Short mmCIF file of C-alpha atoms in Angstrom, two decimals:
data_model
loop_
_atom_site.label_atom_id
_atom_site.label_comp_id
_atom_site.label_asym_id
_atom_site.label_seq_id
_atom_site.Cartn_x
_atom_site.Cartn_y
_atom_site.Cartn_z
CA MET K 174 67.12 42.30 -18.07
CA ASN K 175 65.86 39.33 -19.90
CA LYS K 176 65.37 39.07 -23.66
CA VAL K 177 61.55 39.24 -23.59
CA PHE K 178 61.56 42.50 -21.64
CA LYS K 179 64.03 44.07 -24.13
CA LYS K 180 61.83 43.00 -27.05
CA ILE K 181 58.75 44.55 -25.40
CA ILE K 182 60.60 47.86 -24.91
CA VAL K 183 61.73 47.87 -28.57
CA VAL K 184 58.20 47.12 -29.82
CA PHE K 185 56.79 49.88 -27.56
CA CYS K 186 59.35 52.44 -28.81
CA LEU K 187 58.64 51.50 -32.44
CA GLY K 188 54.91 51.92 -31.77
CA VAL K 189 55.45 55.39 -30.29
CA LEU K 190 57.66 56.33 -33.26
CA LEU K 191 55.09 55.12 -35.80
CA CYS K 192 52.28 56.98 -33.99
CA GLY K 193 54.37 60.15 -34.06
CA ILE K 194 55.01 59.76 -37.79
CA GLY K 195 51.29 59.11 -38.43
CA CYS K 196 50.24 62.18 -36.45
CA GLY K 197 52.79 64.31 -38.28
CA VAL K 198 51.52 63.13 -41.67
CA PHE K 199 47.91 63.69 -40.59
CA PHE K 200 48.49 67.27 -39.42
CA THR K 201 50.54 68.06 -42.53
CA GLU K 202 47.77 66.80 -44.82
CA PHE K 203 45.03 68.46 -42.75
CA SER K 204 46.76 71.85 -42.77
CA VAL K 205 46.64 72.08 -46.58
CA LEU K 206 42.89 71.46 -46.77
CA SER K 207 40.60 74.44 -47.47
CA TYR K 208 36.86 74.96 -47.11
CA GLY K 209 35.05 74.06 -50.32
CA GLY K 210 31.60 75.45 -49.48
CA GLU K 211 28.21 73.97 -48.75
CA TYR K 212 26.46 71.44 -50.95
CA THR K 213 22.75 70.76 -51.10
CA LEU K 214 21.99 67.07 -51.33
CA GLU K 215 19.79 66.44 -54.37
CA THR K 216 18.42 63.12 -53.14
CA MET K 217 16.53 64.86 -50.37
CA GLY K 218 13.54 65.75 -52.54
CA ASP K 219 12.01 68.67 -54.36
CA MET K 220 10.64 71.78 -52.70
CA LYS K 221 6.89 72.35 -52.77
CA THR K 222 4.98 75.65 -52.58
CA GLU K 223 1.61 75.56 -50.86
CA ASP K 224 -0.85 78.07 -49.41
CA PHE K 225 -2.32 77.65 -45.92
CA ASP K 226 -5.33 79.86 -45.15
CA VAL K 227 -6.35 80.58 -41.57
CA GLU K 228 -9.60 82.40 -40.88
CA PHE K 229 -9.92 84.50 -37.76
CA GLU K 230 -12.86 86.23 -36.09
CA SER K 231 -11.58 89.27 -34.28
CA GLU K 232 -12.17 92.99 -34.51
CA GLU K 233 -9.02 93.61 -32.48
CA GLU K 234 -5.39 93.08 -33.44
CA VAL K 235 -4.39 89.50 -34.25
CA SER K 236 -0.85 88.27 -33.63
CA VAL K 237 0.92 85.82 -35.93
CA TRP K 238 3.51 83.73 -34.12
CA GLY K 239 6.14 81.41 -35.58
CA VAL K 240 7.11 82.98 -38.91
CA SER K 241 9.74 85.46 -37.71
CA ARG K 242 12.19 82.63 -37.02
CA LEU K 243 11.79 81.68 -40.69
CA GLY K 244 12.71 85.17 -41.90
CA GLN K 245 9.28 86.79 -42.34
CA TYR K 246 8.73 90.05 -40.43
CA GLN K 247 5.89 91.82 -42.23
CA VAL K 248 2.48 91.14 -43.73
CA GLU K 249 2.24 91.56 -47.49
CA ILE K 250 -0.91 92.86 -49.17
CA ASP K 251 -2.73 90.50 -51.54
CA GLU K 252 -6.30 91.38 -52.49
CA SER K 253 -7.06 87.78 -53.52
CA VAL K 254 -7.03 86.76 -49.84
CA PRO K 255 -10.56 86.83 -48.31
CA ASP K 256 -11.46 89.15 -45.41
CA ASN K 257 -10.44 88.01 -41.92
CA THR K 258 -8.00 85.48 -43.37
CA VAL K 259 -4.24 85.16 -43.23
CA ARG K 260 -2.55 83.17 -45.98
CA PHE K 261 0.83 81.54 -45.44
CA ARG K 262 2.55 80.89 -48.77
CA THR K 263 5.16 78.32 -47.86
CA THR K 264 7.95 76.74 -49.89
CA TYR K 265 9.14 73.65 -48.04
CA ASN K 266 10.48 70.14 -48.45
CA PRO K 267 7.54 67.75 -47.90
CA ARG K 268 9.91 64.86 -47.18
CA HIS K 269 11.29 66.69 -44.12
CA VAL K 270 8.57 68.91 -42.68
CA GLU K 271 4.81 69.30 -42.61
CA PRO K 272 3.70 72.89 -41.92
CA TYR K 273 0.45 73.79 -40.20
CA ALA K 274 -1.29 76.92 -38.94
CA TRP K 275 -4.24 77.41 -36.63
CA TRP K 276 -6.25 80.17 -34.95
CA ASN K 277 -6.43 80.30 -31.14
CA GLU K 278 -9.61 82.22 -30.33
CA GLU K 279 -8.82 82.70 -26.65
CA THR K 280 -5.53 84.53 -27.20
CA ASP K 281 -6.22 86.10 -30.65
CA LEU K 282 -3.10 84.33 -31.86
CA ILE K 283 -2.44 82.56 -35.15
CA GLU K 284 0.28 80.01 -34.68
CA TYR K 285 2.38 78.80 -37.59
CA SER K 286 4.69 75.87 -37.10
CA TYR K 287 5.69 72.50 -38.54
CA TRP K 288 6.25 68.86 -37.69
CA TYR K 289 9.46 67.16 -38.65
CA ARG K 290 9.10 63.98 -40.63
CA ASN K 291 11.59 61.18 -40.82
CA TYR K 292 10.54 59.32 -43.93
CA ASP K 293 13.86 59.50 -45.75
CA CYS K 294 16.30 56.74 -46.34
CA ASP K 295 19.52 58.14 -44.92
CA LEU K 296 21.57 55.64 -46.91
CA ALA K 297 20.90 57.44 -50.21
CA ALA K 298 21.93 60.78 -48.71
CA MET K 299 25.02 59.25 -47.12
CA LEU K 300 26.16 57.68 -50.39
CA GLU K 301 25.64 60.94 -52.29
CA ALA K 302 27.56 62.83 -49.59
CA LYS K 303 30.35 60.25 -49.63
CA ASP K 304 30.94 60.75 -53.35
CA ILE K 305 31.07 64.53 -52.95
CA VAL K 306 33.41 64.34 -49.94
CA LEU K 307 35.84 62.02 -51.72
CA GLN K 308 35.87 64.13 -54.89
CA ASN K 309 36.56 67.30 -52.89
CA LEU K 310 39.25 65.63 -50.76
CA LYS K 311 41.09 64.80 -53.97
CA GLU K 312 40.99 68.54 -54.72
CA GLY K 313 42.16 69.43 -51.19
CA LYS K 314 38.82 70.75 -49.92
CA LEU K 315 36.49 70.01 -47.01
CA VAL K 316 32.79 70.59 -47.63
CA SER K 317 29.60 70.74 -45.59
CA PHE K 318 26.11 69.60 -46.50
CA ALA K 319 22.62 71.00 -46.23
CA THR K 320 19.32 69.23 -46.49
CA PRO K 321 16.87 72.11 -46.85
CA ASP K 322 13.59 72.11 -44.98
CA TRP K 323 12.40 75.63 -45.93
CA GLU K 324 12.99 78.16 -48.64
CA ASP K 325 10.40 80.82 -47.90
CA VAL K 326 7.33 81.73 -45.87
CA THR K 327 5.26 84.74 -46.90
CA VAL K 328 2.39 86.07 -44.80
CA LEU K 329 -0.40 87.51 -46.99
CA ALA K 330 -3.62 89.34 -46.16
CA ASN K 331 -5.93 91.78 -47.93
CA ALA K 332 -5.62 95.49 -47.13
CA GLU K 333 -8.36 95.52 -44.48
CA SER K 334 -7.17 92.39 -42.67
CA ALA K 335 -3.52 93.46 -42.85
CA LYS K 336 -4.33 96.42 -40.59
CA LYS K 337 -5.33 93.98 -37.83
CA VAL K 338 -2.46 91.49 -38.26
CA ARG K 339 0.98 91.83 -36.70
CA ILE K 340 3.88 89.40 -36.59
CA VAL K 341 5.42 88.68 -33.20
CA ASN K 342 8.49 86.69 -32.19
#
């Protein structure tokens, strides 16, 4: 064997050895980390509470679609809501979503949904998350992050209208 070939074999073996040491250190450090919980990023904006009223014209039962996936399964009584009206009291992040509701006369269905917005500067959120990740890594913790879109949706109707309204999936 010539000298160059021997040097290549030595360099290759040293590379494999160093990779093995690096992987061992990585897995040792990773195994001592614990879960530090979920953080809500503050730069993502304040929550806003708003009422959306939808009038309907039906003597039969009216279905409300779209709120059960947000945790609302029943209609609450509120006498301040006018007759033949469903009010959606929504707490949401206006920087992320824009809720809407509308009455479909043909199907006797009130649909409640939202559009996602993308108006945020992700750099601010990334820099805030970076600081939290580094601080928690120093403490031996891994953390996750949430950027809330919704807090609550409440379906309101007066006593007479509530008899005609049901929430469906």
